[in-house]
Amino acid sequence: MSADVVIRNARVIDGSGGPAVEADVAVTGDRITALAPVIGNQRADNQRTVNQGAREIDAAGKVLAPGFVDVHTHDDGALIRHPGMEFKVAQGCTSLVIGNCGFSGAPASPGEAEPSGLIGVSPTWSDMAGFAAAIEAGSPSVNAMALVGHNTIRSLVMGPQTAETERRSPTDAELEAMQGHVRSAMEQGACGFSSGLVYKPGRFCETEELISLASESAAAGGIYATHMRNEGDHLLRAVDEAIQIGASAGLPVQISHHKSAGKQT
C-alpha cells in the first residue's frame, strides 16, 4: 500500500498498557492505515503492510504514541485566540478538557467584556452550542471537551457580587435558572459540571446548591469536577463535601487539586 506518511522503526506505545513494540506506521489523510511490527531487524513476510510513503520518517530510538489528553486546562479562550494551540501540541497534547474550576466559556452574555472563563475574549454567543461553533470556526488543531462552570453560571444568573450580597444564597427562581443552564450545556455536549470553591462567587455557596446543579450533570451522564473548598486545615472536610455531592447527585467526582498546600502560620 502507499501512504501519505510512513514512520519507520518507532517504539510504539498504543495506550493499551502493553509493552512498546518496534514498528512501522502508515498514515493516510488523518488516519493510521497500517502498522507493521518489526521482529529483530526484519519485518515479517506476512506483515509487509507498510511499503512506501510519500514522506518517510525514521523514528529509530524515539517513541510514537497517541496524543495525550490534558484533563485540566483553562484554555477556553485560548482555543479561539490561538487555534493552532502550538503550546499544547508541542507537548504532545491533542485533546483538552476545558471549563475547569467553575469557570467556563459558556454560558455567557454576548458582548461581555471579558468573562472569567474567557481570558482575552469577548463572547458572541450565549450557550455551549454557540461557544462550540465559535471554536470550530477557527479550525483548532486539538480536540476539546467542555465542563460547564459553577462560578460562570452563578455570576451570570445572580449578577455582580458585592460585599453586601455575595454571601447570599440564590432565590428559588435563580437556582432554577442555574439548573437550566447546566441542563442546556449538557444537552449541547458538555461532559460535566465543575466548581471552584476557593474562588468568588463559588466560595459562598452552600453544599445543597452544588448538589442540585450536579444532579443536572448526572441526569445527562456527566461528571462533577471540583477545585475543592480547602487544601489546608479543613482539607478533609473539603474532600468529604466533594464525596457528599457526588453521592447525593449520583455521579462520578474528580477532585482536581487533591493535595494539601500551604504552611500553617
XYZ file of N, CA and C in Angstrom:
795
model
N 0.832 -1.191 0.000
C 0.000 0.000 0.000
C 0.869 1.244 0.000
N 0.312 2.323 -0.493
C 1.004 3.599 -0.480
C 0.316 4.513 0.524
N 1.102 5.254 1.276
C 0.548 6.130 2.309
C 1.104 7.534 2.156
N 0.472 8.489 2.828
C 0.983 9.858 2.804
C 2.268 9.967 3.616
N 2.282 9.318 4.775
C 3.441 9.349 5.659
C 3.682 7.951 6.207
N 4.935 7.524 6.213
C 5.315 6.280 6.880
C 6.369 6.617 7.929
N 6.086 6.251 9.160
C 7.022 6.442 10.268
C 7.642 5.085 10.552
N 8.945 4.971 10.351
C 9.613 3.679 10.450
C 10.410 3.550 11.750
N 10.484 2.301 12.226
C 11.364 1.926 13.346
C 11.014 2.643 14.654
N 9.752 2.987 14.823
C 9.339 3.666 16.050
C 9.083 2.660 17.166
N 9.252 3.096 18.399
C 8.821 2.316 19.560
C 7.388 2.754 19.854
N 6.429 1.921 19.447
C 5.019 2.292 19.521
C 4.439 1.912 20.872
N 3.901 2.902 21.562
C 3.145 2.682 22.802
C 1.718 3.120 22.501
N 0.787 2.159 22.510
C -0.554 2.448 21.988
C -1.584 2.817 23.038
N -1.188 2.903 24.291
C -2.140 3.289 25.327
C -2.892 2.129 25.941
N -2.634 0.906 25.479
C -3.355 -0.259 25.996
C -2.769 -0.778 27.303
N -1.569 -0.289 27.665
C -0.894 -0.779 28.857
C 0.146 -1.838 28.572
N 0.229 -2.288 27.321
C 1.204 -3.294 26.953
C 2.579 -2.694 26.721
N 3.584 -3.518 26.527
C 4.942 -3.016 26.292
C 5.060 -2.351 24.925
N 6.095 -1.551 24.767
C 6.349 -0.900 23.480
C 6.667 -1.946 22.421
N 6.264 -1.662 21.197
C 6.519 -2.551 20.063
C 7.230 -1.749 18.979
N 8.358 -2.272 18.484
C 9.026 -1.596 17.377
C 8.234 -1.863 16.106
N 7.893 -0.800 15.391
C 7.010 -0.985 14.245
C 7.134 0.165 13.256
N 6.643 -0.102 12.035
C 6.422 0.924 11.031
C 4.939 1.291 11.082
N 4.636 2.574 10.938
C 3.249 3.039 10.998
C 2.958 3.880 9.765
N 1.872 3.558 9.077
C 1.467 4.308 7.888
C 0.291 5.206 8.219
N 0.333 6.430 7.706
C -0.737 7.399 7.906
C -1.206 7.876 6.538
N -2.495 7.789 6.305
C -3.096 8.286 5.071
C -4.198 9.268 5.440
N -4.057 10.487 4.967
C -5.001 11.514 5.384
C -4.862 11.764 6.865
N -5.958 11.662 7.613
C -5.900 11.865 9.059
C -6.114 10.567 9.822
N -5.786 9.435 9.181
C -5.993 8.134 9.819
C -4.740 7.275 9.761
N -4.506 6.514 10.829
C -3.497 5.459 10.793
C -4.079 4.313 9.973
N -3.400 3.934 8.911
C -3.949 2.929 7.993
C -3.230 1.588 8.037
N -2.062 1.537 8.665
C -1.365 0.243 8.785
C -0.302 0.339 9.858
N -0.039 -0.808 10.486
C 1.025 -0.920 11.472
C 1.701 -2.259 11.247
N 3.010 -2.251 11.031
C 3.750 -3.483 10.768
C 4.857 -3.642 11.795
N 4.690 -4.556 12.751
C 5.748 -4.783 13.747
C 7.041 -5.258 13.092
N 8.144 -4.894 13.701
C 9.468 -5.310 13.249
C 9.976 -6.359 14.229
N 10.370 -7.522 13.730
C 10.865 -8.605 14.581
C 12.378 -8.646 14.431
N 13.075 -8.325 15.523
C 14.520 -8.172 15.422
C 14.805 -7.018 14.492
N 15.572 -7.247 13.446
C 15.804 -6.223 12.439
C 15.053 -6.514 11.150
N 14.172 -7.545 11.193
C 13.486 -7.955 9.984
C 11.977 -7.754 10.129
N 11.348 -7.347 9.044
C 9.900 -7.269 9.008
C 9.355 -8.629 8.560
N 8.426 -9.151 9.319
C 7.876 -10.470 8.984
C 7.232 -10.434 7.604
N 7.389 -11.555 6.838
C 6.871 -11.598 5.476
C 5.374 -11.342 5.427
N 4.648 -11.859 6.431
C 3.205 -11.695 6.401
C 2.752 -10.349 6.983
N 3.724 -9.483 7.297
C 3.358 -8.184 7.849
C 4.016 -7.052 7.066
N 4.253 -7.302 5.808
C 4.816 -6.254 4.957
C 3.670 -5.368 4.449
N 2.960 -4.788 5.388
C 1.791 -3.997 5.020
C 2.133 -2.540 4.774
N 3.324 -2.134 5.174
C 3.726 -0.749 5.003
C 4.884 -0.729 4.014
N 4.610 -0.362 2.782
C 5.627 -0.440 1.740
C 6.290 0.895 1.434
N 5.493 1.911 1.241
C 6.063 3.153 0.749
C 5.172 4.312 1.149
N 5.798 5.435 1.416
C 5.039 6.626 1.733
C 5.569 7.821 0.968
N 4.685 8.775 0.718
C 5.115 9.991 0.048
C 6.183 10.699 0.876
N 6.070 10.559 2.197
C 7.073 11.093 3.108
C 7.413 10.012 4.111
N 8.691 9.813 4.370
C 9.107 8.787 5.327
C 9.931 9.421 6.438
N 9.661 8.973 7.659
C 10.350 9.483 8.845
C 10.994 8.315 9.563
N 12.279 8.409 9.803
C 12.974 7.375 10.572
C 12.907 7.759 12.040
N 12.129 7.010 12.815
C 11.924 7.318 14.232
C 12.761 6.443 15.142
N 13.833 5.876 14.608
C 14.673 4.985 15.410
C 15.092 5.660 16.710
N 14.885 4.948 17.824
C 15.250 5.479 19.133
C 14.204 6.380 19.750
N 13.091 6.604 19.053
C 12.042 7.508 19.555
C 10.750 6.737 19.783
N 9.902 7.312 20.643
C 8.615 6.703 20.975
C 7.525 7.363 20.140
N 6.613 6.568 19.631
C 5.435 7.045 18.919
C 4.212 6.631 19.727
N 3.395 7.600 20.096
C 2.250 7.312 20.955
C 1.059 8.158 20.530
N -0.151 7.758 20.909
C -1.310 8.616 20.655
C -1.150 9.942 21.389
N -1.887 10.937 20.944
C -1.832 12.232 21.619
C -2.290 12.127 23.058
N -1.699 12.937 23.916
C -2.069 12.942 25.326
C -3.322 13.785 25.550
N -4.055 13.454 26.599
C -5.239 14.220 26.994
C -4.873 15.063 28.207
N -4.963 16.368 28.079
C -4.750 17.278 29.209
C -6.106 17.481 29.863
N -6.321 16.826 30.998
C -7.660 16.787 31.592
C -7.985 18.009 32.436
N -7.000 18.876 32.660
C -7.293 20.069 33.465
C -6.659 21.290 32.804
N -7.471 22.021 32.047
C -6.965 23.220 31.383
C -7.922 24.382 31.605
N -7.412 25.570 31.318
C -8.219 26.789 31.290
C -8.043 27.435 29.918
N -8.163 26.603 28.895
C -7.903 27.029 27.525
C -9.167 27.420 26.772
N -10.241 27.735 27.476
C -11.499 28.110 26.813
C -11.276 29.255 25.828
N -10.629 30.312 26.294
C -10.367 31.453 25.429
C -9.235 31.199 24.459
N -8.246 30.435 24.877
C -7.083 30.165 24.023
C -7.474 29.427 22.757
N -8.473 28.575 22.827
C -8.909 27.846 21.640
C -9.397 28.793 20.549
N -9.893 29.947 20.956
C -10.359 30.938 19.986
C -9.233 31.887 19.588
N -8.428 32.291 20.549
C -7.342 33.237 20.260
C -6.171 32.588 19.544
N -5.887 31.337 19.871
C -4.720 30.642 19.319
C -5.131 29.248 18.832
N -5.932 29.155 17.777
C -6.457 27.848 17.359
C -5.380 26.836 16.988
N -4.183 27.285 16.626
C -3.096 26.351 16.361
C -2.651 25.611 17.598
N -2.878 26.200 18.778
C -2.573 25.597 20.072
C -1.186 24.975 20.111
N -0.226 25.697 19.536
C 1.129 25.158 19.446
C 1.707 24.795 20.809
N 1.383 25.562 21.827
C 1.934 25.324 23.158
C 1.405 24.044 23.785
N 0.307 23.508 23.274
C -0.193 22.208 23.721
C 0.321 21.087 22.829
N 0.220 21.293 21.516
C 0.635 20.268 20.570
C 2.120 19.954 20.732
N 2.924 20.984 21.032
C 4.360 20.769 21.214
C 4.661 19.871 22.403
N 3.714 19.732 23.317
C 3.879 18.847 24.464
C 3.211 17.481 24.235
N 2.680 17.288 23.028
C 2.024 16.026 22.711
C 0.566 15.971 23.093
N -0.003 17.096 23.551
C -1.416 17.123 23.963
C -2.289 17.408 22.748
N -3.159 16.477 22.415
C -4.049 16.661 21.269
C -5.519 16.734 21.671
N -5.814 16.521 22.940
C -7.176 16.643 23.452
C -7.139 17.356 24.791
N -8.112 18.242 25.021
C -8.148 19.060 26.224
C -9.516 18.976 26.885
N -9.528 19.114 28.206
C -10.777 19.335 28.932
C -10.743 20.768 29.433
N -11.723 21.556 29.010
C -11.799 22.973 29.374
C -12.951 23.185 30.354
N -13.056 24.413 30.877
C -14.158 24.727 31.787
C -13.934 24.274 33.210
N -12.683 24.143 33.619
C -12.379 23.658 34.964
C -12.527 24.754 36.023
N -12.547 24.316 37.280
C -12.528 25.206 38.457
C -13.705 26.167 38.491
N -14.809 25.774 37.861
C -16.008 26.602 37.928
C -16.059 27.725 36.920
N -15.057 27.836 36.058
C -15.016 28.914 35.066
C -15.062 28.312 33.669
N -16.064 28.677 32.890
C -16.226 28.100 31.561
C -16.563 29.174 30.533
N -16.333 28.841 29.266
C -16.599 29.783 28.195
C -18.071 29.983 27.910
N -18.904 29.127 28.435
C -20.351 29.233 28.269
C -21.026 28.650 29.513
N -22.198 29.194 29.851
C -22.951 30.242 29.160
C -22.311 31.616 29.325
N -22.759 32.556 28.497
C -22.164 33.886 28.531
C -23.182 34.913 28.044
N -22.870 36.163 28.297
C -23.661 37.273 27.766
C -22.918 37.849 26.576
N -23.475 37.779 25.378
C -22.775 38.307 24.202
C -22.344 39.759 24.420
N -21.087 40.020 24.093
C -20.560 41.373 24.246
C -19.953 41.661 25.594
N -20.090 40.732 26.541
C -19.488 40.918 27.859
C -17.983 41.128 27.688
N -17.425 42.070 28.432
C -16.037 42.499 28.197
C -15.050 41.353 28.217
N -14.999 40.610 29.305
C -14.030 39.515 29.409
C -14.449 38.599 30.549
N -15.383 37.688 30.281
C -15.867 36.797 31.338
C -14.741 35.976 31.949
N -14.984 35.488 33.134
C -13.942 34.788 33.886
C -13.402 33.569 33.172
N -14.203 32.892 32.376
C -13.722 31.703 31.695
C -13.089 31.976 30.347
N -13.009 33.257 29.960
C -12.559 33.595 28.607
C -11.558 34.738 28.658
N -10.360 34.455 29.102
C -9.350 35.493 29.201
C -9.024 36.019 27.805
N -9.236 37.325 27.612
C -8.895 37.962 26.347
C -9.919 37.810 25.251
N -11.096 37.282 25.559
C -12.113 37.070 24.534
C -13.443 37.639 24.995
N -14.109 38.375 24.108
C -15.462 38.858 24.367
C -16.422 37.949 23.617
N -17.350 37.296 24.299
C -18.186 36.290 23.629
C -19.194 36.896 22.661
N -19.467 36.153 21.617
C -20.524 36.500 20.673
C -21.663 35.490 20.776
N -21.622 34.616 21.749
C -22.576 33.525 21.920
C -23.183 33.603 23.310
N -24.225 32.809 23.521
C -24.863 32.772 24.833
C -24.835 31.387 25.468
N -24.683 30.346 24.651
C -24.764 28.990 25.203
C -23.609 28.129 24.722
N -23.601 26.876 25.161
C -22.500 25.974 24.844
C -22.417 25.680 23.353
N -23.564 25.570 22.689
C -23.558 25.304 21.255
C -22.908 26.461 20.499
N -23.223 27.683 20.893
C -22.617 28.838 20.247
C -21.129 28.921 20.514
N -20.730 28.582 21.720
C -19.308 28.567 22.084
C -18.563 27.540 21.239
N -19.138 26.349 21.100
C -18.510 25.306 20.294
C -18.374 25.749 18.839
N -19.401 26.424 18.332
C -19.350 26.893 16.946
C -18.249 27.929 16.761
N -18.064 28.787 17.755
C -17.010 29.808 17.673
C -15.628 29.158 17.666
N -15.469 28.102 18.434
C -14.192 27.375 18.439
C -13.967 26.687 17.100
N -14.991 25.996 16.611
C -14.866 25.259 15.355
C -14.565 26.183 14.182
N -15.031 27.415 14.255
C -14.801 28.361 13.160
C -13.315 28.623 12.938
N -12.523 28.456 13.984
C -11.086 28.674 13.871
C -10.302 27.442 13.479
N -10.995 26.312 13.229
C -10.342 25.046 12.871
C -9.205 24.713 13.832
N -9.508 24.509 15.111
C -8.450 24.254 16.095
C -7.707 22.959 15.802
N -6.452 22.915 16.217
C -5.611 21.750 15.946
C -5.743 20.675 17.017
N -6.590 20.882 18.001
C -6.779 19.904 19.067
C -8.263 19.625 19.253
N -8.557 18.542 19.955
C -9.925 18.227 20.355
C -10.190 18.866 21.722
N -11.445 19.121 22.034
C -11.769 19.701 23.338
C -13.097 19.157 23.843
N -13.137 18.888 25.155
C -14.380 18.566 25.850
C -14.586 19.630 26.903
N -15.840 20.058 27.090
C -16.116 21.193 27.968
C -16.909 20.797 29.201
N -16.442 21.297 30.342
C -17.234 21.307 31.563
C -17.967 22.642 31.621
N -19.113 22.673 32.259
C -19.823 23.939 32.454
C -19.589 24.377 33.888
N -19.177 25.636 34.063
C -18.661 26.096 35.344
C -19.661 26.766 36.261
N -19.602 26.405 37.526
C -20.495 26.959 38.541
C -20.307 28.460 38.734
N -19.056 28.914 38.842
C -18.824 30.345 39.049
C -19.373 31.164 37.888
N -19.180 30.664 36.684
C -19.681 31.360 35.500
C -21.197 31.454 35.534
N -21.852 30.347 35.847
C -23.310 30.335 35.882
C -23.843 31.215 37.002
N -23.225 31.121 38.169
C -23.701 31.893 39.321
C -23.604 33.396 39.052
N -22.500 33.828 38.465
C -22.319 35.236 38.162
C -23.313 35.698 37.096
N -23.563 34.859 36.108
C -24.484 35.217 35.040
C -25.904 35.373 35.563
N -26.311 34.473 36.449
C -27.688 34.483 36.941
C -27.889 35.475 38.078
N -26.950 35.523 39.030
C -27.134 36.325 40.233
C -26.540 37.722 40.119
N -25.803 37.967 39.022
C -25.250 39.291 38.799
C -23.970 39.529 39.573
N -23.354 40.686 39.352
C -22.101 41.020 40.051
C -22.284 40.944 41.561
N -21.338 40.303 42.209
C -21.407 40.163 43.659
C -20.758 41.370 44.330
N -21.372 41.837 45.382
C -20.819 42.926 46.176
C -20.568 42.419 47.579
N -19.869 43.217 48.357
C -19.572 42.824 49.734
C -20.844 42.561 50.523
N -21.915 43.227 50.135
C -23.172 43.086 50.866
C -23.974 41.872 50.415
N -23.818 41.471 49.140
C -24.704 40.437 48.601
C -24.015 39.129 48.269
N -22.689 39.110 48.228
C -22.013 37.937 47.686
C -22.203 36.669 48.504
N -22.553 36.800 49.767
C -22.698 35.617 50.611
C -24.109 35.043 50.587
N -25.000 35.660 49.854
C -26.382 35.182 49.878
C -26.555 33.936 49.014
N -27.582 33.171 49.336
C -27.936 32.013 48.524
C -28.835 32.464 47.382
N -28.893 31.698 46.302
C -29.792 32.071 45.214
C -31.246 31.909 45.631
N -32.102 32.717 45.057
C -33.534 32.526 45.257
C -33.954 31.254 44.518
N -35.171 30.798 44.765
C -35.659 29.610 44.066
C -35.627 29.824 42.552
N -36.002 31.014 42.122
C -36.017 31.314 40.684
C -34.598 31.322 40.121
N -33.656 31.877 40.881
C -32.260 31.908 40.427
C -31.673 30.502 40.351
N -31.975 29.679 41.341
C -31.463 28.307 41.332
C -32.034 27.532 40.143
N -33.313 27.758 39.873
C -33.928 27.094 38.725
C -33.267 27.535 37.421
N -32.940 28.826 37.325
C -32.255 29.326 36.134
C -30.866 28.715 36.006
N -30.162 28.575 37.116
C -28.840 27.968 37.104
C -28.921 26.503 36.673
N -29.910 25.790 37.184
C -30.108 24.401 36.780
C -30.370 24.316 35.275
N -31.143 25.284 34.773
C -31.440 25.304 33.348
C -30.191 25.482 32.505
N -29.247 26.291 32.982
C -28.001 26.491 32.248
C -27.173 25.208 32.208
N -27.114 24.507 33.336
C -26.366 23.237 33.358
C -27.047 22.229 32.441
N -28.357 22.144 32.534
C -29.105 21.188 31.713
C -28.881 21.474 30.220
N -28.969 22.732 29.848
C -28.776 23.114 28.447
C -27.369 22.792 27.972
N -26.367 23.114 28.806
C -24.983 22.850 28.424
C -24.742 21.362 28.217
N -25.321 20.539 29.084
C -25.160 19.094 28.951
C -25.837 18.595 27.679
N -27.014 19.129 27.373
C -27.711 18.732 26.149
C -26.914 19.114 24.910
N -26.108 20.173 25.039
C -25.348 20.669 23.898
C -23.909 20.150 23.868
N -23.615 19.145 24.680
C -22.347 18.464 24.538
C -21.353 18.586 25.665
N -21.664 19.309 26.724
C -20.738 19.386 27.856
C -20.573 18.000 28.470
N -19.396 17.767 29.049
C -19.125 16.442 29.629
C -19.342 16.421 31.138
N -19.651 17.567 31.736
C -19.870 17.595 33.171
C -19.957 19.003 33.709
N -20.001 19.087 35.030
C -20.185 20.321 35.779
C -18.972 20.517 36.677
N -18.436 21.742 36.736
C -17.253 21.991 37.563
C -17.519 23.091 38.570
N -16.756 23.055 39.655
C -16.833 24.124 40.659
C -15.425 24.530 41.065
N -15.321 25.770 41.503
C -14.071 26.289 42.048
C -14.391 26.968 43.363
N -14.315 26.219 44.449
C -14.861 26.672 45.728
C -13.874 27.468 46.569
N -12.721 27.805 45.987
C -11.812 28.738 46.654
C -11.935 30.116 46.019
N -12.763 30.228 44.968
C -12.910 31.483 44.230
C -14.283 32.085 44.460
N -14.388 33.391 44.222
C -15.690 34.041 44.241
C -16.365 33.826 42.891
N -17.676 33.671 42.848
C -18.604 33.657 43.982
C -18.855 32.264 44.557
N -18.213 31.227 43.974
C -18.499 29.873 44.412
C -18.198 29.601 45.869
N -17.231 30.320 46.411
C -16.829 30.049 47.787
C -17.938 30.342 48.791
N -18.935 31.103 48.370
C -20.006 31.475 49.294
C -21.234 30.582 49.169
N -21.203 29.586 48.300
C -22.386 28.756 48.105
C -22.465 27.661 49.159
N -23.658 27.156 49.356
C -23.887 26.030 50.251
C -23.778 24.725 49.456
N -23.507 23.649 50.161
C -23.354 22.354 49.518
C -24.603 21.953 48.744
N -25.783 22.268 49.292
C -27.037 21.883 48.663
C -27.186 22.500 47.280
N -26.663 23.713 47.100
C -26.707 24.358 45.789
C -25.922 23.541 44.770
N -24.751 23.073 45.174
C -23.915 22.290 44.275
C -24.553 20.945 43.955
N -25.186 20.335 44.929
C -25.854 19.058 44.689
C -26.958 19.223 43.650
N -27.730 20.292 43.777
C -28.835 20.493 42.840
C -28.335 20.713 41.425
N -27.193 21.372 41.263
C -26.643 21.620 39.935
C -25.920 20.390 39.396
N -25.185 19.702 40.260
C -24.509 18.477 39.838
C -25.522 17.418 39.414
N -26.704 17.455 39.981
C -27.740 16.486 39.614
C -28.135 16.624 38.152
N -28.074 17.847 37.628
C -28.377 18.056 36.213
C -27.300 17.412 35.337
N -26.071 17.479 35.785
C -24.994 16.802 35.067
C -25.183 15.289 35.135
N -25.543 14.797 36.313
C -25.747 13.355 36.494
C -26.840 12.830 35.577
N -27.911 13.599 35.433
C -29.038 13.164 34.611
C -28.631 12.964 33.152
N -27.569 13.654 32.732
C -27.096 13.547 31.348
C -25.868 12.646 31.233
N -25.525 11.957 32.321
C -24.386 11.047 32.288
C -23.045 11.729 32.467
N -23.052 12.952 33.022
C -21.817 13.705 33.188
C -21.150 13.481 34.525
N -20.062 14.226 34.749
C -19.279 14.115 35.975
C -19.342 15.422 36.752
N -18.760 15.399 37.943
C -18.560 16.598 38.755
C -17.069 16.737 39.013
N -16.475 17.832 38.551
C -15.055 18.107 38.777
C -14.947 19.340 39.656
N -14.130 19.262 40.701
C -14.083 20.378 41.635
C -12.673 20.777 42.044
N -12.454 22.079 42.070
C -11.341 22.653 42.824
C -11.929 22.860 44.209
N -11.666 21.903 45.094
C -12.406 21.823 46.348
C -12.183 23.042 47.233
N -12.958 23.088 48.308
C -13.110 24.295 49.101
C -11.887 24.651 49.950
N -11.053 23.670 50.254
C -9.935 23.954 51.145
C -8.828 22.921 50.933
N -7.586 23.361 50.990
C -6.445 22.452 50.875
C -5.520 22.582 52.081
N -6.032 23.208 53.154
C -5.237 23.425 54.348
C -5.837 22.733 55.557
N -6.133 23.525 56.587
C -6.620 22.956 57.847
C -7.935 22.199 57.690
N -8.733 22.580 56.690
C -10.043 21.946 56.503
C -10.070 21.034 55.281
N -8.908 20.481 54.939
C -8.773 19.629 53.759
C -9.738 18.447 53.794
N -9.752 17.702 54.899
C -10.578 16.502 54.954
C -12.060 16.851 54.870
N -12.429 17.971 55.461
C -13.819 18.415 55.369
C -14.177 18.733 53.910
N -13.220 19.329 53.181
C -13.457 19.664 51.776
C -13.603 18.401 50.929
N -12.771 17.392 51.208
C -12.884 16.125 50.488
C -14.229 15.476 50.790
N -14.637 15.504 52.069
C -15.932 14.938 52.445
C -17.063 15.622 51.681
N -16.976 16.940 51.515
C -18.024 17.660 50.789
C -18.081 17.209 49.338
N -16.923 17.064 48.693
C -16.895 16.620 47.302
C -17.530 15.243 47.163
N -17.215 14.332 48.093
C -17.788 12.989 48.062
C -19.292 13.043 48.292
N -19.714 13.894 49.230
C -21.145 14.039 49.516
C -21.906 14.506 48.285
N -21.339 15.468 47.560
C -22.002 15.990 46.362
C -22.158 14.880 45.326
N -21.083 14.110 45.123
C -21.161 13.019 44.155
C -22.157 11.954 44.555
N -22.159 11.603 45.835
C -23.061 10.565 46.314
C -24.517 11.020 46.247
N -24.750 12.268 46.626
C -26.126 12.778 46.647
C -26.670 13.001 45.244
N -25.800 13.484 44.335
C -26.249 13.753 42.967
C -26.192 12.507 42.097
N -25.399 11.521 42.527
C -25.312 10.274 41.778
C -24.444 10.350 40.543
N -23.220 10.843 40.712
C -22.310 10.949 39.563
C -20.855 10.842 40.014
N -19.938 10.519 39.091
C -18.513 10.434 39.447
C -17.962 11.802 39.836
N -16.976 11.789 40.726
C -16.347 13.025 41.201
C -14.864 13.002 40.874
N -14.380 14.107 40.343
C -12.948 14.307 40.173
C -12.535 15.495 41.024
N -11.616 15.279 41.943
C -11.044 16.376 42.715
C -9.809 16.840 41.959
N -9.888 18.033 41.411
C -8.842 18.499 40.503
C -7.514 18.726 41.201
N -7.545 19.177 42.434
C -6.308 19.508 43.147
C -6.305 18.766 44.476
N -6.072 17.462 44.394
C -6.153 16.625 45.587
C -4.815 16.652 46.306
N -4.646 17.652 47.122
C -3.369 17.846 47.819
C -3.609 18.699 49.058
N -2.606 18.722 49.906
C -2.592 19.698 50.991
C -1.522 20.727 50.647
N -1.811 21.993 50.891
C -0.888 23.044 50.447
C -0.890 24.190 51.434
N 0.239 24.820 51.547
C 0.360 26.000 52.373
C 0.902 25.686 53.755
N 1.786 26.559 54.228
C 2.366 26.381 55.538
C 1.488 27.053 56.582
N 1.187 26.314 57.638
C 0.356 26.875 58.697
C 1.128 27.973 59.418
N 0.465 29.117 59.610
C 1.120 30.243 60.282
C 0.366 30.612 61.538
